[in-house]
Every structure is written in C-alpha cells, then in structure tokens.
Amino acid sequence: MKPLTWLTQSLEFLGGANDMPPVAFPAITNALFWGVWWGVLSLVIYMFCGQSSKFIYIDF
Amino acid sequence: MIFNTWAYYLFFLIPSAVLFRLSPPRLRPWVIILGGSLFFLFFSYTALGGLIPAACLGIFLWESITSRFYRPKFWFCWVGVMQAVILLFVFKYWNFFVALAWFHAEQKPYWTHAFLPLGISFFTFEFIHYAVDRKQGETEAGTLGEYLAFILFFPTMVAGPIKRYQQFLPKLRAELAEWPQDWHRGITRILTGLAKKFAIADVLTAYTNHLNVADIAVANRAILPLWLLAYGMKIYTDFSAYSDIAIGSARLFGIPIPENFDWPYLQTNIAQFWRHWHISLTSWLMDYVYIPLGGSRVSPGRVYLNVITTMLISGIWHGAGINFVLWGLWHGVALGIHRAYRRLRPVPQNPPPVSQFGSWLLTFVTANLGWAFFSMDVHTALFFFRRLFVG
C-alpha cells in the first residue's frame, strides 16, 4: 500500500469515517486508546470553540 | 450554526437517536418526523428569526403530501418537480432575477423582507429526486410516514448530504444492530467534525477576512495567493466538518447516509476533483441534469454544452449572484478543457511521478483560483486577479 493511501485510510479510521483500520495500523485501538483520542478531540474543541463563525454552506 | 450548538445535541440529536433505537420499527419513522419537525421549528424560529420562517414547515409538508400522488409514468410527477423549483426560485432567486430583469427600472419589485426557509436548497433536490424517480419507476412509494421521515431526517436537513430514497428506505426498515459500534463511530465522527471546524476552519477565517477590496489594494502581492488558499482550505474543512457531523449524527440513529468528500485536493484532474468534492451534489447533478440533457451520448459539441450547463446550474444553486454563475462557468470550462485534452491524449497506464505531480498541481491551482469567484463578488474577484497577475 502506498504511504499516502495508508495515511488517508488511517486518518479516516481515526476520524470515524472508516470502521476498519488499514493494514499495519498499530494494534492499540482498545477502549483506553479511544478514550484518550476522544479526550484529545474534546480538548481541541474546547480550546478553539467560541469563535462563533457560521458553517459556510448553511447560509449561502 | 446549529451543529455547533448545545441545543442540537441535548434537545434533538441524543433524545431522538435514543428514542428511535428504543422504538418498535413501525413507530421509528414517526420518531424522525417528530424530531425533524421540532428541529425545523426550533432552529427556524431561533436562527432565522420568527414565526414566518418556522411556518415554512407547512410548505414542505404540502410538498410531501402531494408526492403521495406520484405514480410511474404519471404526468403529475412533473407538478412535484415544478412546485419544488418554483418555491426555490421565489425564496432564493426572486430578488436576483428582479435586479436583472428590471435593470433599468427605478422602482424594482424587490421582496424586501426575503428570507430562506431552513434547508430549502437541499429539500428541493430531494423532492425533485423522488418525483423523477417515481415517474421513472425507479423507487417504491413507501408510506407517508416513511417519506416524511426521509424528508425530515434532521441530520441531513439543513445542508445535506443529499440522500436517495432508495438507499434510505431499506435502512429505515432494517433491524437495528450494533448500537455500540454505531455510537462509537458516530461520536468519533462528530468530535472529528467539530475539531476540524473549530481548530482549522474557524482559525482560517482570520486570513479569509482579508478578501475585500480595501485589504487587497494595500496587500503585498505575495500574500494574495495565501489568502485565497486559506479560503480553499477553509471551505473544505468547514463543509467536510459539517458533513462529518451530519454523517456521524445519522450513524447514531443507525442510518448510513452518503459521503460528501473523499480527499478532493489530492486528485490529479478536475473531473476527479468533482467526483470527490461534494459527492452527493455532483452525483445528483449527474443524474438529474447532465444525463437528462444527453450526457456524453450526444455530439461532442453538445457534450461540452451539457458540461458547462450542468456546472452553471451548480453555480447558481450555490448562490443568487453573478459571482456564483462565474464560478460555475469557471469549472464548466475547466472540465471542458480537461475533456478535450483527454480526447487528444488518453491517460497513460503508469504516468511518471513528475507528470502526476504536475497534474495534481494544475488541478489544485485551478480549483483554488475558482474560489475567488465563490468568496468575493465579481468586482472584488476581478480586482483580486488584477492585483495578483498584473500588479
């Protein structure tokens, strides 16, 4: 598998778009991993929220 | 807003998704209808400002009820198409066309308090899809409850992805399973979408706000392409974040809906770009505009005309302004040039990396230059290009 394809599939898995990870994805996807991952995403959301911009496509 | 409000998650998504999963199958459509109606009324009232936008729910219920009369090969299906198009025209394009048609008149019959009912652009596509497919016998009618659930499924109500009834109905009727898996993937997708929206799209706003005449006039020319690139990244991360949240929300119900983006900026030609950008819109335009016009099965000249016409409709659908028409034309011409080039030089089996990189760069630059017409009015966009290329 090409590195770029592996990278995109890994990001899709981490982002919830794919249910299965690509081959050779690190076998650490247990509950603890997802708990930490959700925590990281929540922290990012908390840090950057409040800028109150609209979604572009709603009001076009 | 909507998807980045607490109200969406606490009052609508979580209660509706839980109730949907706990309900017996015959009641599930009505859970969606109840949730979708309350969603429409609440956000129309709070975000669009009043009872009149909220009352537009009646218009969409009317359109849904008339759809019960659609039959294969029955002319009445065209009434459904026409009423959807006319309603979109009145709400979205009335003032735009008045400005064009009464160009010289001092008193123009503007609709001074015009507003857009929530999700009307996307409702219109789904109404037309159902009417045309029923006429062609390509979908079953379903019950009124099932059709209303299709229309009022609130995760996709406001900005898609644009669903197809044939794909939605079996999911609505199917036995729900894998609650933990659906919620795990759905929540991951929603969190990813929110992070993408807040940490990337909203941060880029600081750069895209400079796309105005005053800032462009005094800016260093070297910074101009970066501002436009920031807009290209912003609109991608913003709308793909929106789609992530919509798809993740639907997953909580156990209902998969179409994907909208598949790494469009990695594509190596403009036709591939459009197959990976706003996929549900592109496929709708293919099925209900391009192919009915004759698609690729007509003379070469007509094919180019069909491509440009389709992209012009895409442009005008995105917004009631000449800049959106030019944006559609930009992509229509780019697709035409790509098609003509491919007729002369078919794709080689294994193009060398340098060639692939060149193709990617050309596609990336073409798509991003096009955003100038999407993000600015015509006067500002032309001024931007003049400063960028002339000085």
mmCIF file of N, CA and C in Angstrom, chain B residues 4-129:
data_model
loop_
_atom_site.group_PDB
_atom_site.id
_atom_site.type_symbol
_atom_site.label_atom_id
_atom_site.label_comp_id
_atom_site.label_asym_id
_atom_site.label_seq_id
_atom_site.Cartn_x
_atom_site.Cartn_y
_atom_site.Cartn_z
ATOM 1 N N ASN B 4 -23.011 23.396 15.804
ATOM 2 C CA ASN B 4 -22.091 23.750 16.880
ATOM 3 C C ASN B 4 -22.814 24.455 18.027
ATOM 4 N N THR B 5 -24.049 23.982 18.287
ATOM 5 C CA THR B 5 -24.795 24.478 19.446
ATOM 6 C C THR B 5 -25.092 23.306 20.384
ATOM 7 N N TRP B 6 -25.152 23.616 21.676
ATOM 8 C CA TRP B 6 -25.525 22.577 22.644
ATOM 9 C C TRP B 6 -26.946 22.099 22.394
ATOM 10 N N ALA B 7 -27.810 23.026 21.956
ATOM 11 C CA ALA B 7 -29.226 22.667 21.764
ATOM 12 C C ALA B 7 -29.364 21.505 20.789
ATOM 13 N N TYR B 8 -28.543 21.518 19.748
ATOM 14 C CA TYR B 8 -28.646 20.448 18.746
ATOM 15 C C TYR B 8 -28.423 19.078 19.388
ATOM 16 N N TYR B 9 -27.398 18.990 20.217
ATOM 17 C CA TYR B 9 -27.045 17.680 20.788
ATOM 18 C C TYR B 9 -27.976 17.296 21.943
ATOM 19 N N LEU B 10 -28.257 18.265 22.832
ATOM 20 C CA LEU B 10 -29.004 17.931 24.046
ATOM 21 C C LEU B 10 -30.500 17.807 23.811
ATOM 22 N N PHE B 11 -31.051 18.653 22.942
ATOM 23 C CA PHE B 11 -32.509 18.657 22.760
ATOM 24 C C PHE B 11 -32.962 17.814 21.573
ATOM 25 N N PHE B 12 -32.071 17.604 20.608
ATOM 26 C CA PHE B 12 -32.527 16.950 19.385
ATOM 27 C C PHE B 12 -31.793 15.647 19.094
ATOM 28 N N LEU B 13 -30.489 15.701 18.909
ATOM 29 C CA LEU B 13 -29.784 14.515 18.423
ATOM 30 C C LEU B 13 -29.860 13.347 19.406
ATOM 31 N N ILE B 14 -29.407 13.562 20.618
ATOM 32 C CA ILE B 14 -29.334 12.430 21.558
ATOM 33 C C ILE B 14 -30.733 11.902 21.910
ATOM 34 N N PRO B 15 -31.690 12.765 22.290
ATOM 35 C CA PRO B 15 -33.027 12.217 22.589
ATOM 36 C C PRO B 15 -33.658 11.493 21.401
ATOM 37 N N SER B 16 -33.530 12.078 20.212
ATOM 38 C CA SER B 16 -34.177 11.461 19.038
ATOM 39 C C SER B 16 -33.512 10.135 18.683
ATOM 40 N N ALA B 17 -32.179 10.098 18.721
ATOM 41 C CA ALA B 17 -31.478 8.874 18.348
ATOM 42 C C ALA B 17 -31.771 7.752 19.344
ATOM 43 N N VAL B 18 -31.813 8.089 20.640
ATOM 44 C CA VAL B 18 -32.117 7.066 21.661
ATOM 45 C C VAL B 18 -33.549 6.578 21.484
ATOM 46 N N LEU B 19 -34.477 7.519 21.326
ATOM 47 C CA LEU B 19 -35.892 7.145 21.176
ATOM 48 C C LEU B 19 -36.097 6.303 19.920
ATOM 49 N N PHE B 20 -35.406 6.672 18.858
ATOM 50 C CA PHE B 20 -35.509 5.935 17.595
ATOM 51 C C PHE B 20 -35.069 4.485 17.791
ATOM 52 N N ARG B 21 -33.975 4.304 18.503
ATOM 53 C CA ARG B 21 -33.451 2.951 18.678
ATOM 54 C C ARG B 21 -34.303 2.123 19.642
ATOM 55 N N LEU B 22 -34.974 2.798 20.566
ATOM 56 C CA LEU B 22 -35.792 2.061 21.536
ATOM 57 C C LEU B 22 -37.203 1.789 21.019
ATOM 58 N N SER B 23 -37.581 2.477 19.931
ATOM 59 C CA SER B 23 -38.954 2.347 19.428
ATOM 60 C C SER B 23 -39.119 1.100 18.582
ATOM 61 N N PRO B 24 -40.351 0.539 18.554
ATOM 62 C CA PRO B 24 -40.611 -0.563 17.627
ATOM 63 C C PRO B 24 -40.538 -0.043 16.187
ATOM 64 N N PRO B 25 -40.211 -0.922 15.218
ATOM 65 C CA PRO B 25 -39.990 -0.468 13.836
ATOM 66 C C PRO B 25 -41.115 0.375 13.254
ATOM 67 N N ARG B 26 -42.383 0.057 13.564
ATOM 68 C CA ARG B 26 -43.489 0.802 12.931
ATOM 69 C C ARG B 26 -43.555 2.253 13.427
ATOM 70 N N LEU B 27 -42.970 2.515 14.603
ATOM 71 C CA LEU B 27 -43.009 3.879 15.139
ATOM 72 C C LEU B 27 -41.777 4.709 14.779
ATOM 73 N N ARG B 28 -40.736 4.045 14.284
ATOM 74 C CA ARG B 28 -39.470 4.764 14.060
ATOM 75 C C ARG B 28 -39.600 5.952 13.088
ATOM 76 N N PRO B 29 -40.302 5.782 11.961
ATOM 77 C CA PRO B 29 -40.448 6.954 11.082
ATOM 78 C C PRO B 29 -41.072 8.144 11.801
ATOM 79 N N TRP B 30 -42.017 7.862 12.693
ATOM 80 C CA TRP B 30 -42.713 8.958 13.371
ATOM 81 C C TRP B 30 -41.822 9.618 14.417
ATOM 82 N N VAL B 31 -40.854 8.873 14.950
ATOM 83 C CA VAL B 31 -39.862 9.496 15.844
ATOM 84 C C VAL B 31 -39.035 10.507 15.045
ATOM 85 N N ILE B 32 -38.628 10.099 13.838
ATOM 86 C CA ILE B 32 -37.858 11.019 12.992
ATOM 87 C C ILE B 32 -38.695 12.227 12.605
ATOM 88 N N ILE B 33 -39.960 11.987 12.273
ATOM 89 C CA ILE B 33 -40.838 13.094 11.864
ATOM 90 C C ILE B 33 -41.013 14.082 13.014
ATOM 91 N N LEU B 34 -41.250 13.551 14.213
ATOM 92 C CA LEU B 34 -41.421 14.427 15.383
ATOM 93 C C LEU B 34 -40.134 15.218 15.649
ATOM 94 N N GLY B 35 -39.007 14.496 15.677
ATOM 95 C CA GLY B 35 -37.720 15.166 15.928
ATOM 96 C C GLY B 35 -37.409 16.185 14.846
ATOM 97 N N GLY B 36 -37.642 15.815 13.594
ATOM 98 C CA GLY B 36 -37.335 16.701 12.469
ATOM 99 C C GLY B 36 -38.221 17.940 12.464
ATOM 100 N N SER B 37 -39.499 17.756 12.792
ATOM 101 C CA SER B 37 -40.417 18.906 12.809
ATOM 102 C C SER B 37 -40.026 19.878 13.919
ATOM 103 N N LEU B 38 -39.743 19.336 15.115
ATOM 104 C CA LEU B 38 -39.343 20.204 16.223
ATOM 105 C C LEU B 38 -38.020 20.906 15.911
ATOM 106 N N PHE B 39 -37.098 20.168 15.274
ATOM 107 C CA PHE B 39 -35.809 20.735 14.864
ATOM 108 C C PHE B 39 -36.034 21.909 13.915
ATOM 109 N N PHE B 40 -36.882 21.700 12.915
ATOM 110 C CA PHE B 40 -37.149 22.754 11.931
ATOM 111 C C PHE B 40 -37.766 23.974 12.598
ATOM 112 N N LEU B 41 -38.766 23.728 13.450
ATOM 113 C CA LEU B 41 -39.452 24.848 14.097
ATOM 114 C C LEU B 41 -38.505 25.598 15.029
ATOM 115 N N PHE B 42 -37.727 24.853 15.818
ATOM 116 C CA PHE B 42 -36.844 25.483 16.803
ATOM 117 C C PHE B 42 -35.775 26.336 16.113
ATOM 118 N N PHE B 43 -35.068 25.746 15.143
ATOM 119 C CA PHE B 43 -33.952 26.477 14.546
ATOM 120 C C PHE B 43 -34.433 27.537 13.538
ATOM 121 N N SER B 44 -35.592 27.324 12.931
ATOM 122 C CA SER B 44 -36.141 28.384 12.082
ATOM 123 C C SER B 44 -36.507 29.579 12.944
ATOM 124 N N TYR B 45 -37.111 29.290 14.098
ATOM 125 C CA TYR B 45 -37.558 30.372 14.978
ATOM 126 C C TYR B 45 -36.367 31.106 15.588
ATOM 127 N N THR B 46 -35.375 30.345 16.059
ATOM 128 C CA THR B 46 -34.261 30.974 16.780
ATOM 129 C C THR B 46 -33.177 31.507 15.832
ATOM 130 N N ALA B 47 -32.902 30.798 14.747
ATOM 131 C CA ALA B 47 -31.795 31.209 13.874
ATOM 132 C C ALA B 47 -32.256 32.098 12.721
ATOM 133 N N LEU B 48 -33.480 31.884 12.224
ATOM 134 C CA LEU B 48 -33.944 32.691 11.095
ATOM 135 C C LEU B 48 -34.847 33.834 11.539
ATOM 136 N N GLY B 49 -35.264 33.778 12.790
ATOM 137 C CA GLY B 49 -35.901 34.962 13.348
ATOM 138 C C GLY B 49 -37.399 35.045 13.235
ATOM 139 N N GLY B 50 -38.109 34.050 13.679
ATOM 140 C CA GLY B 50 -39.529 34.280 13.825
ATOM 141 C C GLY B 50 -40.445 33.163 13.388
ATOM 142 N N LEU B 51 -41.731 33.503 13.458
ATOM 143 C CA LEU B 51 -42.760 32.501 13.196
ATOM 144 C C LEU B 51 -42.905 32.204 11.710
ATOM 145 N N ILE B 52 -42.688 33.218 10.863
ATOM 146 C CA ILE B 52 -42.923 33.004 9.434
ATOM 147 C C ILE B 52 -41.946 31.969 8.860
ATOM 148 N N PRO B 53 -40.614 32.094 9.135
ATOM 149 C CA PRO B 53 -39.718 31.025 8.664
ATOM 150 C C PRO B 53 -40.096 29.659 9.226
ATOM 151 N N ALA B 54 -40.537 29.637 10.486
ATOM 152 C CA ALA B 54 -40.928 28.357 11.093
ATOM 153 C C ALA B 54 -42.162 27.782 10.398
ATOM 154 N N ALA B 55 -43.068 28.692 9.995
ATOM 155 C CA ALA B 55 -44.299 28.239 9.343
ATOM 156 C C ALA B 55 -44.031 27.600 7.981
ATOM 157 N N CYS B 56 -42.825 27.819 7.449
ATOM 158 C CA CYS B 56 -42.494 27.218 6.152
ATOM 159 C C CYS B 56 -42.470 25.696 6.222
ATOM 160 N N LEU B 57 -42.477 25.159 7.422
ATOM 161 C CA LEU B 57 -42.598 23.703 7.544
ATOM 162 C C LEU B 57 -43.841 23.230 6.808
ATOM 163 N N GLY B 58 -44.886 24.052 6.834
ATOM 164 C CA GLY B 58 -46.123 23.707 6.148
ATOM 165 C C GLY B 58 -45.916 23.516 4.657
ATOM 166 N N ILE B 59 -45.029 24.322 4.068
ATOM 167 C CA ILE B 59 -44.764 24.202 2.628
ATOM 168 C C ILE B 59 -44.152 22.831 2.328
ATOM 169 N N PHE B 60 -43.189 22.429 3.150
ATOM 170 C CA PHE B 60 -42.518 21.156 2.890
ATOM 171 C C PHE B 60 -43.448 19.976 3.187
ATOM 172 N N LEU B 61 -44.334 20.150 4.166
ATOM 173 C CA LEU B 61 -45.329 19.093 4.428
ATOM 174 C C LEU B 61 -46.281 18.992 3.233
ATOM 175 N N TRP B 62 -46.657 20.138 2.677
ATOM 176 C CA TRP B 62 -47.529 20.137 1.495
ATOM 177 C C TRP B 62 -46.855 19.389 0.338
ATOM 178 N N GLU B 63 -45.588 19.723 0.102
ATOM 179 C CA GLU B 63 -44.868 19.057 -0.992
ATOM 180 C C GLU B 63 -44.786 17.550 -0.740
ATOM 181 N N SER B 64 -44.627 17.175 0.522
ATOM 182 C CA SER B 64 -44.546 15.753 0.851
ATOM 183 C C SER B 64 -45.876 15.057 0.600
ATOM 184 N N ILE B 65 -46.960 15.758 0.957
ATOM 185 C CA ILE B 65 -48.288 15.143 0.777
ATOM 186 C C ILE B 65 -48.608 14.991 -0.713
ATOM 187 N N THR B 66 -48.271 16.001 -1.509
ATOM 188 C CA THR B 66 -48.563 15.875 -2.946
ATOM 189 C C THR B 66 -47.762 14.726 -3.570
ATOM 190 N N SER B 67 -46.633 14.405 -2.965
ATOM 191 C CA SER B 67 -45.823 13.328 -3.527
ATOM 192 C C SER B 67 -46.523 11.976 -3.421
ATOM 193 N N ARG B 68 -47.549 11.903 -2.591
ATOM 194 C CA ARG B 68 -48.295 10.637 -2.457
ATOM 195 C C ARG B 68 -49.045 10.296 -3.739
ATOM 196 N N PHE B 69 -49.228 11.284 -4.616
ATOM 197 C CA PHE B 69 -49.972 11.039 -5.858
ATOM 198 C C PHE B 69 -49.062 10.635 -7.014
ATOM 199 N N TYR B 70 -47.748 10.612 -6.768
ATOM 200 C CA TYR B 70 -46.832 10.252 -7.853
ATOM 201 C C TYR B 70 -46.980 8.764 -8.184
ATOM 202 N N ARG B 71 -46.999 8.488 -9.477
ATOM 203 C CA ARG B 71 -47.043 7.104 -9.956
ATOM 204 C C ARG B 71 -46.078 6.991 -11.131
ATOM 205 N N PRO B 72 -45.608 5.779 -11.427
ATOM 206 C CA PRO B 72 -44.755 5.615 -12.613
ATOM 207 C C PRO B 72 -45.482 6.078 -13.878
ATOM 208 N N LYS B 73 -44.777 6.848 -14.702
ATOM 209 C CA LYS B 73 -45.255 7.383 -15.979
ATOM 210 C C LYS B 73 -46.445 8.332 -15.838
ATOM 211 N N PHE B 74 -46.653 8.877 -14.653
ATOM 212 C CA PHE B 74 -47.784 9.775 -14.413
ATOM 213 C C PHE B 74 -47.288 11.219 -14.494
ATOM 214 N N TRP B 75 -47.959 12.039 -15.335
ATOM 215 C CA TRP B 75 -47.532 13.420 -15.566
ATOM 216 C C TRP B 75 -47.476 14.227 -14.292
ATOM 217 N N PHE B 76 -48.274 13.855 -13.296
ATOM 218 C CA PHE B 76 -48.350 14.659 -12.078
ATOM 219 C C PHE B 76 -46.995 14.773 -11.369
ATOM 220 N N CYS B 77 -46.094 13.825 -11.646
ATOM 221 C CA CYS B 77 -44.749 13.914 -11.047
ATOM 222 C C CYS B 77 -44.075 15.223 -11.447
ATOM 223 N N TRP B 78 -44.353 15.687 -12.676
ATOM 224 C CA TRP B 78 -43.743 16.955 -13.112
ATOM 225 C C TRP B 78 -44.272 18.132 -12.311
ATOM 226 N N VAL B 79 -45.529 18.010 -11.827
ATOM 227 C CA VAL B 79 -46.073 19.069 -10.959
ATOM 228 C C VAL B 79 -45.208 19.168 -9.698
ATOM 229 N N GLY B 80 -44.820 18.003 -9.178
ATOM 230 C CA GLY B 80 -43.956 17.992 -8.000
ATOM 231 C C GLY B 80 -42.618 18.666 -8.266
ATOM 232 N N VAL B 81 -42.047 18.349 -9.434
ATOM 233 C CA VAL B 81 -40.766 18.977 -9.802
ATOM 234 C C VAL B 81 -40.943 20.480 -9.920
ATOM 235 N N MET B 82 -42.014 20.886 -10.613
ATOM 236 C CA MET B 82 -42.223 22.321 -10.859
ATOM 237 C C MET B 82 -42.465 23.083 -9.562
ATOM 238 N N GLN B 83 -43.263 22.509 -8.667
ATOM 239 C CA GLN B 83 -43.543 23.261 -7.429
ATOM 240 C C GLN B 83 -42.281 23.390 -6.580
ATOM 241 N N ALA B 84 -41.416 22.362 -6.606
ATOM 242 C CA ALA B 84 -40.152 22.461 -5.856
ATOM 243 C C ALA B 84 -39.258 23.544 -6.450
ATOM 244 N N VAL B 85 -39.186 23.587 -7.783
ATOM 245 C CA VAL B 85 -38.332 24.572 -8.452
ATOM 246 C C VAL B 85 -38.886 25.982 -8.246
ATOM 247 N N ILE B 86 -40.210 26.129 -8.379
ATOM 248 C CA ILE B 86 -40.827 27.463 -8.239
ATOM 249 C C ILE B 86 -40.626 28.003 -6.816
ATOM 250 N N LEU B 87 -40.815 27.137 -5.824
ATOM 251 C CA LEU B 87 -40.633 27.592 -4.441
ATOM 252 C C LEU B 87 -39.193 28.019 -4.188
ATOM 253 N N LEU B 88 -38.239 27.241 -4.735
ATOM 254 C CA LEU B 88 -36.834 27.622 -4.581
ATOM 255 C C LEU B 88 -36.570 28.959 -5.274
ATOM 256 N N PHE B 89 -37.152 29.108 -6.471
ATOM 257 C CA PHE B 89 -36.965 30.355 -7.225
ATOM 258 C C PHE B 89 -37.490 31.546 -6.431
ATOM 259 N N VAL B 90 -38.681 31.412 -5.896
ATOM 260 C CA VAL B 90 -39.302 32.543 -5.186
ATOM 261 C C VAL B 90 -38.461 32.935 -3.971
ATOM 262 N N PHE B 91 -38.092 31.941 -3.166
ATOM 263 C CA PHE B 91 -37.391 32.260 -1.923
ATOM 264 C C PHE B 91 -35.932 32.666 -2.154
ATOM 265 N N LYS B 92 -35.280 32.003 -3.082
ATOM 266 C CA LYS B 92 -33.832 32.192 -3.185
ATOM 267 C C LYS B 92 -33.412 33.162 -4.294
ATOM 268 N N TYR B 93 -34.190 33.198 -5.394
ATOM 269 C CA TYR B 93 -33.702 33.928 -6.572
ATOM 270 C C TYR B 93 -34.569 35.108 -6.984
ATOM 271 N N TRP B 94 -35.676 35.349 -6.269
ATOM 272 C CA TRP B 94 -36.587 36.410 -6.705
ATOM 273 C C TRP B 94 -35.854 37.740 -6.867
ATOM 274 N N ASN B 95 -35.168 38.172 -5.812
ATOM 275 C CA ASN B 95 -34.507 39.485 -5.869
ATOM 276 C C ASN B 95 -33.371 39.506 -6.894
ATOM 277 N N PHE B 96 -32.703 38.369 -7.052
ATOM 278 C CA PHE B 96 -31.609 38.275 -8.025
ATOM 279 C C PHE B 96 -32.129 38.500 -9.442
ATOM 280 N N PHE B 97 -33.226 37.822 -9.785
ATOM 281 C CA PHE B 97 -33.762 37.949 -11.140
ATOM 282 C C PHE B 97 -34.485 39.290 -11.346
ATOM 283 N N VAL B 98 -35.073 39.800 -10.275
ATOM 284 C CA VAL B 98 -35.683 41.131 -10.375
ATOM 285 C C VAL B 98 -34.615 42.155 -10.733
ATOM 286 N N ALA B 99 -33.471 42.066 -10.088
ATOM 287 C CA ALA B 99 -32.376 43.007 -10.368
ATOM 288 C C ALA B 99 -31.919 42.899 -11.822
ATOM 289 N N LEU B 100 -31.956 41.688 -12.370
ATOM 290 C CA LEU B 100 -31.553 41.503 -13.767
ATOM 291 C C LEU B 100 -32.640 41.959 -14.727
ATOM 292 N N ALA B 101 -33.890 41.550 -14.437
ATOM 293 C CA ALA B 101 -34.989 41.793 -15.375
ATOM 294 C C ALA B 101 -35.415 43.257 -15.391
ATOM 295 N N TRP B 102 -35.389 43.911 -14.225
ATOM 296 C CA TRP B 102 -35.782 45.326 -14.145
ATOM 297 C C TRP B 102 -34.522 46.200 -14.041
ATOM 298 N N PHE B 103 -33.553 45.876 -14.876
ATOM 299 C CA PHE B 103 -32.238 46.502 -14.781
ATOM 300 C C PHE B 103 -32.317 48.017 -14.849
ATOM 301 N N HIS B 104 -33.150 48.548 -15.768
ATOM 302 C CA HIS B 104 -33.213 49.996 -15.982
ATOM 303 C C HIS B 104 -34.305 50.675 -15.157
ATOM 304 N N ALA B 105 -35.161 49.875 -14.536
ATOM 305 C CA ALA B 105 -36.299 50.482 -13.827
ATOM 306 C C ALA B 105 -35.837 51.121 -12.517
ATOM 307 N N GLU B 106 -36.467 52.251 -12.197
ATOM 308 C CA GLU B 106 -36.122 52.892 -10.921
ATOM 309 C C GLU B 106 -36.765 52.147 -9.759
ATOM 310 N N GLN B 107 -38.030 51.770 -9.955
ATOM 311 C CA GLN B 107 -38.747 51.023 -8.911
ATOM 312 C C GLN B 107 -38.730 49.535 -9.267
ATOM 313 N N LYS B 108 -37.985 48.767 -8.538
ATOM 314 C CA LYS B 108 -37.922 47.326 -8.813
ATOM 315 C C LYS B 108 -38.786 46.576 -7.800
ATOM 316 N N PRO B 109 -39.524 45.556 -8.265
ATOM 317 C CA PRO B 109 -40.416 44.832 -7.341
ATOM 318 C C PRO B 109 -39.655 43.859 -6.443
ATOM 319 N N TYR B 110 -38.753 44.396 -5.634
ATOM 320 C CA TYR B 110 -37.982 43.550 -4.725
ATOM 321 C C TYR B 110 -38.872 42.989 -3.624
ATOM 322 N N TRP B 111 -38.498 41.847 -3.132
ATOM 323 C CA TRP B 111 -39.104 41.286 -1.910
ATOM 324 C C TRP B 111 -38.211 41.768 -0.773
ATOM 325 N N THR B 112 -38.678 42.801 -0.095
ATOM 326 C CA THR B 112 -37.786 43.491 0.853
ATOM 327 C C THR B 112 -37.467 42.659 2.097
ATOM 328 N N HIS B 113 -38.382 41.810 2.505
ATOM 329 C CA HIS B 113 -38.119 41.004 3.711
ATOM 330 C C HIS B 113 -37.876 39.541 3.334
ATOM 331 N N ALA B 114 -37.164 39.352 2.242
ATOM 332 C CA ALA B 114 -36.924 37.976 1.766
ATOM 333 C C ALA B 114 -36.110 37.190 2.793
ATOM 334 N N PHE B 115 -36.383 35.916 2.879
ATOM 335 C CA PHE B 115 -35.626 35.025 3.753
ATOM 336 C C PHE B 115 -35.602 33.647 3.118
ATOM 337 N N LEU B 116 -34.637 32.846 3.544
ATOM 338 C CA LEU B 116 -34.535 31.479 3.030
ATOM 339 C C LEU B 116 -35.040 30.503 4.075
ATOM 340 N N PRO B 117 -36.095 29.750 3.779
ATOM 341 C CA PRO B 117 -36.504 28.713 4.735
ATOM 342 C C PRO B 117 -35.357 27.727 4.965
ATOM 343 N N LEU B 118 -35.292 27.234 6.180
ATOM 344 C CA LEU B 118 -34.206 26.336 6.552
ATOM 345 C C LEU B 118 -34.115 25.153 5.577
ATOM 346 N N GLY B 119 -32.945 24.971 4.985
ATOM 347 C CA GLY B 119 -32.677 23.780 4.183
ATOM 348 C C GLY B 119 -33.373 23.713 2.841
ATOM 349 N N ILE B 120 -33.956 24.830 2.359
ATOM 350 C CA ILE B 120 -34.785 24.741 1.149
ATOM 351 C C ILE B 120 -33.985 24.255 -0.062
ATOM 352 N N SER B 121 -32.698 24.648 -0.150
ATOM 353 C CA SER B 121 -31.901 24.228 -1.306
ATOM 354 C C SER B 121 -31.751 22.711 -1.344
ATOM 355 N N PHE B 122 -31.645 22.100 -0.179
ATOM 356 C CA PHE B 122 -31.444 20.649 -0.117
ATOM 357 C C PHE B 122 -32.777 19.906 -0.177
ATOM 358 N N PHE B 123 -33.820 20.485 0.458
ATOM 359 C CA PHE B 123 -35.158 19.908 0.318
ATOM 360 C C PHE B 123 -35.505 19.782 -1.170
ATOM 361 N N THR B 124 -35.219 20.849 -1.913
ATOM 362 C CA THR B 124 -35.599 20.902 -3.324
ATOM 363 C C THR B 124 -34.997 19.728 -4.085
ATOM 364 N N PHE B 125 -33.720 19.447 -3.834
ATOM 365 C CA PHE B 125 -33.067 18.342 -4.545
ATOM 366 C C PHE B 125 -33.712 17.001 -4.207
ATOM 367 N N GLU B 126 -34.075 16.833 -2.947
ATOM 368 C CA GLU B 126 -34.661 15.541 -2.561
ATOM 369 C C GLU B 126 -36.087 15.404 -3.090
ATOM 370 N N PHE B 127 -36.835 16.515 -3.133
ATOM 371 C CA PHE B 127 -38.180 16.451 -3.717
ATOM 372 C C PHE B 127 -38.099 16.113 -5.212
ATOM 373 N N ILE B 128 -37.177 16.768 -5.911
ATOM 374 C CA ILE B 128 -37.051 16.515 -7.356
ATOM 375 C C ILE B 128 -36.608 15.074 -7.596
ATOM 376 N N HIS B 129 -35.631 14.625 -6.817
ATOM 377 C CA HIS B 129 -35.148 13.239 -6.962
ATOM 378 C C HIS B 129 -36.299 12.248 -6.825
#
